[in-house]
Tab-separated table of C-alpha atoms in Angstrom:
chain	number	residue	atom	x	y	z
F	26	MET	CA	184.763	-58.182	28.594
F	27	THR	CA	182.036	-58.071	31.211
F	28	GLN	CA	183.112	-57.011	34.671
F	29	ARG	CA	182.381	-59.607	37.319
F	30	GLU	CA	180.483	-58.663	40.465
F	31	ARG	CA	182.796	-57.831	43.340
F	32	ILE	CA	182.196	-59.305	46.789
F	33	LEU	CA	183.977	-58.126	49.927
F	34	VAL	CA	185.360	-61.165	51.787
F	35	SER	CA	187.093	-61.641	55.130
F	36	ALA	CA	190.717	-62.175	54.100
F	37	CYS	CA	191.173	-65.054	56.564
F	38	LEU	CA	188.549	-67.040	54.626
F	39	LEU	CA	190.683	-66.640	51.501
F	40	GLY	CA	193.746	-68.071	53.235
F	41	GLU	CA	195.408	-64.880	54.487
F	42	PRO	CA	197.028	-65.444	57.911
F	43	CYS	CA	195.465	-62.355	59.491
F	44	ARG	CA	193.405	-63.720	62.384
F	45	TYR	CA	194.188	-62.722	65.952
F	46	ASP	CA	196.275	-65.906	66.309
F	47	GLY	CA	198.214	-65.260	63.097
F	48	LYS	CA	196.420	-68.043	61.264
F	49	ALA	CA	194.002	-68.264	58.379
F	50	VAL	CA	190.768	-70.240	58.220
F	51	PRO	CA	190.479	-70.878	54.496
F	52	CYS	CA	186.989	-71.806	53.362
F	53	GLU	CA	186.850	-73.814	50.146
F	54	ALA	CA	183.257	-72.777	49.449
F	55	VAL	CA	184.219	-69.100	49.650
F	56	GLN	CA	187.408	-69.584	47.627
F	57	ALA	CA	185.417	-71.383	44.906
F	58	LEU	CA	183.412	-68.191	44.341
F	59	ALA	CA	186.504	-66.706	42.676
F	60	ALA	CA	185.533	-68.600	39.522
F	61	SER	CA	182.423	-66.415	39.142
F	62	PHE	CA	183.077	-63.281	41.205
F	63	GLU	CA	185.914	-60.918	41.963
F	64	LEU	CA	186.662	-61.382	45.644
F	65	VAL	CA	187.939	-58.315	47.491
F	66	PRO	CA	189.827	-59.358	50.654
F	67	VAL	CA	189.489	-57.317	53.819
F	68	CYS	CA	190.764	-57.625	57.379
F	69	PRO	CA	189.171	-54.795	59.347
F	70	GLU	CA	191.304	-55.441	62.406
F	71	GLN	CA	194.503	-54.980	60.423
F	72	LEU	CA	193.014	-51.964	58.603
F	73	GLY	CA	192.277	-50.459	62.017
F	74	GLY	CA	195.923	-50.793	62.982
F	75	LEU	CA	196.057	-53.971	65.053
F	76	PRO	CA	199.067	-56.264	64.589
F	77	THR	CA	198.966	-59.932	63.664
F	78	PRO	CA	199.073	-61.890	65.861
F	79	ARG	CA	197.191	-59.901	68.493
F	80	THR	CA	195.499	-60.446	71.830
F	81	PRO	CA	191.933	-61.737	71.292
F	82	SER	CA	189.174	-59.161	71.685
F	83	GLU	CA	185.463	-59.487	72.388
F	84	ILE	CA	182.536	-57.093	72.362
F	85	GLN	CA	181.336	-56.330	75.864
F	86	PRO	CA	177.649	-56.019	76.836
F	87	ASP	CA	178.056	-52.212	76.845
F	88	GLY	CA	179.277	-52.272	73.207
F	89	ARG	CA	182.968	-51.617	73.877
F	90	VAL	CA	185.560	-53.932	72.351
F	91	VAL	CA	188.087	-55.072	74.946
F	92	ASP	CA	191.005	-57.450	74.561
F	93	ARG	CA	191.689	-60.290	76.956
F	94	GLU	CA	194.251	-58.132	78.799
F	95	GLY	CA	191.604	-55.459	79.479
F	96	HIS	CA	192.684	-52.869	76.890
F	97	ASP	CA	189.826	-50.970	75.235
F	98	ARG	CA	190.151	-51.548	71.478
F	99	THR	CA	186.843	-49.938	70.481
F	100	ALA	CA	188.376	-47.045	68.524
F	101	THR	CA	190.637	-49.407	66.577
F	102	PHE	CA	187.741	-51.698	65.657
F	103	GLN	CA	185.646	-48.693	64.613
F	104	ALA	CA	188.507	-47.366	62.464
F	105	GLY	CA	188.811	-50.766	60.791
F	106	ALA	CA	185.071	-50.831	60.152
F	107	ARG	CA	185.194	-47.391	58.522
F	108	ALA	CA	188.113	-48.513	56.345
F	109	ALA	CA	186.200	-51.659	55.323
F	110	VAL	CA	183.187	-49.556	54.317
F	111	ALA	CA	185.467	-47.280	52.280
F	112	LEU	CA	187.053	-50.301	50.568
F	113	ALA	CA	183.633	-51.760	49.774
F	114	ARG	CA	182.483	-48.463	48.250
F	115	GLU	CA	185.712	-47.941	46.276
F	116	SER	CA	185.503	-51.498	44.941
F	117	GLY	CA	181.800	-51.350	44.095
F	118	CYS	CA	180.866	-54.198	46.423
F	119	THR	CA	177.211	-54.592	47.356
F	120	ARG	CA	177.677	-57.880	49.181
F	121	ALA	CA	180.089	-59.264	51.760
F	122	ILE	CA	180.954	-62.707	53.097
F	123	LEU	CA	182.466	-62.379	56.543
F	124	LYS	CA	183.982	-64.636	59.199
F	125	SER	CA	181.428	-65.908	61.666
F	126	ARG	CA	181.698	-65.099	65.383
F	127	SER	CA	184.416	-62.451	64.939
F	128	PRO	CA	184.162	-59.208	66.954
F	129	SER	CA	184.649	-57.434	63.614
F	130	CYS	CA	182.924	-59.718	61.143
F	131	GLY	CA	180.407	-61.837	63.088
F	132	VAL	CA	177.061	-61.836	61.308
F	133	THR	CA	174.537	-63.566	63.582
F	134	GLU	CA	176.482	-64.354	66.735
F	135	ILE	CA	179.617	-63.209	68.549
F	136	TYR	CA	181.458	-64.221	71.688
F	137	ASP	CA	179.759	-62.811	74.785
F	138	GLY	CA	182.654	-60.732	76.141
F	139	THR	CA	183.698	-63.113	78.916
F	140	PHE	CA	186.484	-64.890	76.990
F	141	THR	CA	184.946	-68.238	77.954
F	142	GLY	CA	183.944	-69.318	74.440
F	143	LYS	CA	180.258	-68.644	75.060
F	144	LEU	CA	178.365	-67.264	72.055
F	145	THR	CA	175.524	-64.762	72.070
F	146	PRO	CA	173.336	-63.313	69.306
F	147	GLY	CA	174.949	-60.222	67.840
F	148	GLN	CA	177.028	-58.690	65.084
F	149	GLY	CA	180.598	-57.559	64.781
F	150	ILE	CA	181.555	-53.903	64.503
F	151	THR	CA	182.358	-54.120	60.771
F	152	THR	CA	179.241	-56.111	59.953
F	153	THR	CA	177.072	-53.422	61.510
F	154	ALA	CA	178.914	-50.677	59.603
F	155	LEU	CA	178.688	-52.521	56.271
F	156	GLN	CA	174.972	-53.180	56.731
F	157	SER	CA	174.431	-49.507	57.553
F	158	ALA	CA	176.231	-48.713	54.289
F	159	GLY	CA	173.724	-50.890	52.412
F	160	LEU	CA	175.680	-54.099	51.849
F	161	THR	CA	174.047	-57.502	52.072
F	162	ILE	CA	176.052	-59.599	54.543
F	163	THR	CA	176.396	-63.331	55.074
F	164	ASP	CA	179.005	-65.535	56.705
F	165	GLU	CA	180.859	-68.568	55.425
F	166	SER	CA	178.492	-71.015	57.130
F	167	ALA	CA	175.760	-70.037	54.652
F	168	LEU	CA	177.923	-71.483	51.853
F	169	GLU	CA	179.010	-74.725	53.503
């Protein structure tokens, strides 16, 4: 039997209730890929040790990740990113499909750090780490 290619995927896109608000954002286009690929779920924020639900966090202009209450969560997000890279390597993933706009998984844009809903060009902490590790990254909007 031929082994199917493995793709790292934000767990929330697969229906796991792991977002900051305790919800999932299942994406049918991503879920449909399971017919042809082995999808490896990942939630870097949980891997880094954050609970679900959790206070929303955004990347600040200086690169720190801060939650809405003002707590610096940078180290936790970095730990989650390292764990996601390790999972990708252990699983043999060379590609990832991540949740758009997330401070962990955003691919082309993220929230601007003001907690006002304004978006800015940028990448999440995990996206940057996975790209540095050689993975090809896209978000769910590329499939819809």
